[in-house]
Amino acid sequence: MHVQILLSTFNGEKYIAEQLDSILTQSYKSISVLIRDDGSQDGTLKIIEQYILRHPNQVKLLKGDNIGVVKSFLALLEQADNDVVFYSFCDQDDVWLPHKVEASVKALKYKNDNIPLMHFSSTYLTDSKLSPIKKWPKSPSKPLSFNNAVIENIAVGTTITINKAAKEMLTAKQPNSDNLIMHDWWFYLCISAFGETMYELKPTVLYRQHEENLIGGNKSLRDLILRKLRSYSNNKGKRILFKQAQEFWECYGDEISDIQKGQLQLFLKPRYNIWDRIYFLKQSHYYRQSLYENILYKMLILIGYI
């Protein structure tokens, strides 16, 4: 069962060698790496080309313009090989633990491969030098489901592995990536609607936190609060949850179940006043994983932020 690793790079010369070393020394050996460089201006390409010389049958490079992380990963998935069994997504600045690929294959190989499947795990949050901080994120306290995925992402992108059916489903549509919050959230949303998502309790990745992180984990309660406040400020008025849900409706609205369709229509329906918002909360089946996140979600609904 061959696994193709899809790696997007951009000005990653500082950490890319460590990441590639961790991939190429995995306990599971039937792997290859497809890299799409998103227009790097530093030494990233030179480092990758050295790995191609040393591993010509395992490492392949696609050079591209700077289109951003979401579009870059969608392009990688579109250009991935069709004759492999599983696809793993990879960031440039983390380090995979030796069992990472093997854990994904073990979880997926006995499942029904006719439906979209996705496996992901927790991580060890580290500082820039890979000194451990804590295990992150916390284990899901509620089922992985479409009702969770509409309003919360719990899948860390660099831990995700999907099967061929998921790849075919995701590439059959051409979503407007400007409406997607992140590629990993989109994958969780789409696959949970039509297939099965699986969570691995044991961490599989050293998830490096540094000043260049586009998105990262929460090191402490203070960090969590600051991230929430920053997100609230940066996204106010942008309706990012609505836009992503609307994009899903445009792509897959005719294919989902009647229950999912009714709930999604309820979410997308305008809520003009407090009574509309209270009605929505009473009728909605959506949930986030923690008590704190659920309270925050309901508050944001009531004030009209979501």
Coordinates of N, CA, C and O in Angstrom, one line a residue, residues 4-10 16 20 23 32-38 44-45 47-49 51-52 58-64 72 76 79 92:
Q4 N 1.6 8.5 -0.8 CA 2.3 9.6 -1.3 C 2.1 10.8 -0.4 O 1.0 11.1 0.1
I5 N 3.2 11.4 0.0 CA 3.2 12.6 0.9 C 3.2 13.9 0.1 O 4.0 14.1 -0.7
L6 N 2.2 14.7 0.4 CA 2.0 16.0 -0.3 C 2.5 17.1 0.6 O 1.9 17.4 1.6
L7 N 3.6 17.7 0.1 CA 4.3 18.7 0.9 C 4.4 20.0 0.2 O 4.9 20.1 -0.9
S8 N 3.8 21.1 0.8 CA 3.9 22.4 0.3 C 5.0 23.2 1.0 O 5.0 23.3 2.2
T9 N 5.8 23.9 0.2 CA 6.9 24.7 0.8 C 6.8 26.1 0.3 O 6.4 26.4 -0.8
F10 N 7.3 27.0 1.2 CA 7.5 28.4 0.9 C 8.5 29.0 1.8 O 8.3 29.1 3.0
I16 N 13.3 22.7 6.4 CA 12.8 21.7 5.4 C 13.7 20.5 5.4 O 13.2 19.4 5.2
L20 N 12.2 16.6 5.7 CA 12.4 15.6 4.7 C 13.2 14.4 5.3 O 12.8 13.3 5.0
I23 N 10.7 12.2 7.1 CA 9.8 11.5 6.2 C 10.6 10.3 5.6 O 10.0 9.2 5.5
S32 N 6.5 7.9 -1.1 CA 7.1 8.9 -2.0 C 6.6 10.3 -1.6 O 5.6 10.4 -0.9
V33 N 7.4 11.3 -2.1 CA 7.1 12.7 -1.6 C 6.9 13.5 -2.9 O 7.8 13.6 -3.8
L34 N 5.7 14.2 -3.0 CA 5.5 15.2 -4.0 C 5.5 16.5 -3.4 O 4.6 16.8 -2.5
I35 N 6.4 17.4 -3.8 CA 6.6 18.7 -3.2 C 6.1 19.7 -4.2 O 6.4 19.7 -5.4
R36 N 5.3 20.7 -3.7 CA 5.0 21.8 -4.6 C 5.5 23.1 -3.9 O 5.2 23.4 -2.7
D37 N 6.5 23.7 -4.5 CA 7.0 25.0 -4.0 C 6.2 26.1 -4.4 O 5.9 26.3 -5.6
D38 N 5.8 26.9 -3.4 CA 4.9 28.1 -3.6 C 5.6 29.4 -3.9 O 5.3 30.4 -3.3
T44 N 15.3 27.3 -0.3 CA 14.4 26.1 -0.2 C 14.6 25.1 -1.4 O 14.8 23.9 -1.3
L45 N 14.5 25.7 -2.6 CA 14.6 24.9 -3.8 C 16.0 24.1 -4.0 O 16.0 23.0 -4.4
I47 N 17.9 23.1 -1.5 CA 17.9 22.0 -0.6 C 17.0 20.8 -1.1 O 17.5 19.7 -1.1
I48 N 15.8 21.1 -1.7 CA 15.0 20.1 -2.2 C 15.7 19.4 -3.4 O 15.6 18.1 -3.5
E49 N 16.3 20.1 -4.2 CA 17.0 19.5 -5.4 C 18.1 18.6 -4.9 O 18.4 17.6 -5.6
Y51 N 18.0 16.7 -2.3 CA 17.2 15.5 -1.9 C 16.8 14.7 -3.1 O 16.8 13.5 -3.1
I52 N 16.4 15.4 -4.1 CA 16.0 14.7 -5.4 C 17.2 13.9 -6.0 O 17.0 12.8 -6.4
Q58 N 12.0 8.8 -5.1 CA 11.1 9.0 -4.0 C 10.6 10.5 -3.9 O 9.5 10.7 -3.4
V59 N 11.4 11.4 -4.4 CA 11.1 12.8 -4.2 C 10.9 13.5 -5.6 O 11.8 13.4 -6.5
K60 N 9.8 14.2 -5.7 CA 9.5 14.9 -6.9 C 9.1 16.3 -6.6 O 8.4 16.6 -5.6
L61 N 9.5 17.3 -7.4 CA 9.2 18.7 -7.2 C 8.4 19.3 -8.3 O 8.7 19.2 -9.5
L62 N 7.4 20.1 -7.9 CA 6.6 20.9 -8.8 C 6.9 22.4 -8.4 O 6.7 22.8 -7.2
K63 N 7.4 23.2 -9.3 CA 7.6 24.6 -9.0 C 6.4 25.4 -9.4 O 5.9 25.3 -10.5
G64 N 6.0 26.3 -8.5 CA 4.8 27.1 -8.8 C 4.9 28.5 -8.4 O 5.9 28.9 -7.7
S72 N -2.2 26.0 -2.7 CA -1.1 25.1 -2.9 C -1.4 23.7 -2.6 O -1.1 22.8 -3.4
L76 N -1.7 20.5 -5.1 CA -0.9 19.2 -4.8 C -1.9 18.0 -4.9 O -1.5 17.0 -5.6
Q79 N -2.7 17.2 -8.5 CA -1.6 16.7 -9.3 C -1.0 15.4 -8.7 O 0.0 14.9 -9.2
Q92 N 6.1 22.1 6.1 CA 7.5 22.2 5.8 C 8.4 22.3 7.1 O 9.6 22.0 7.0

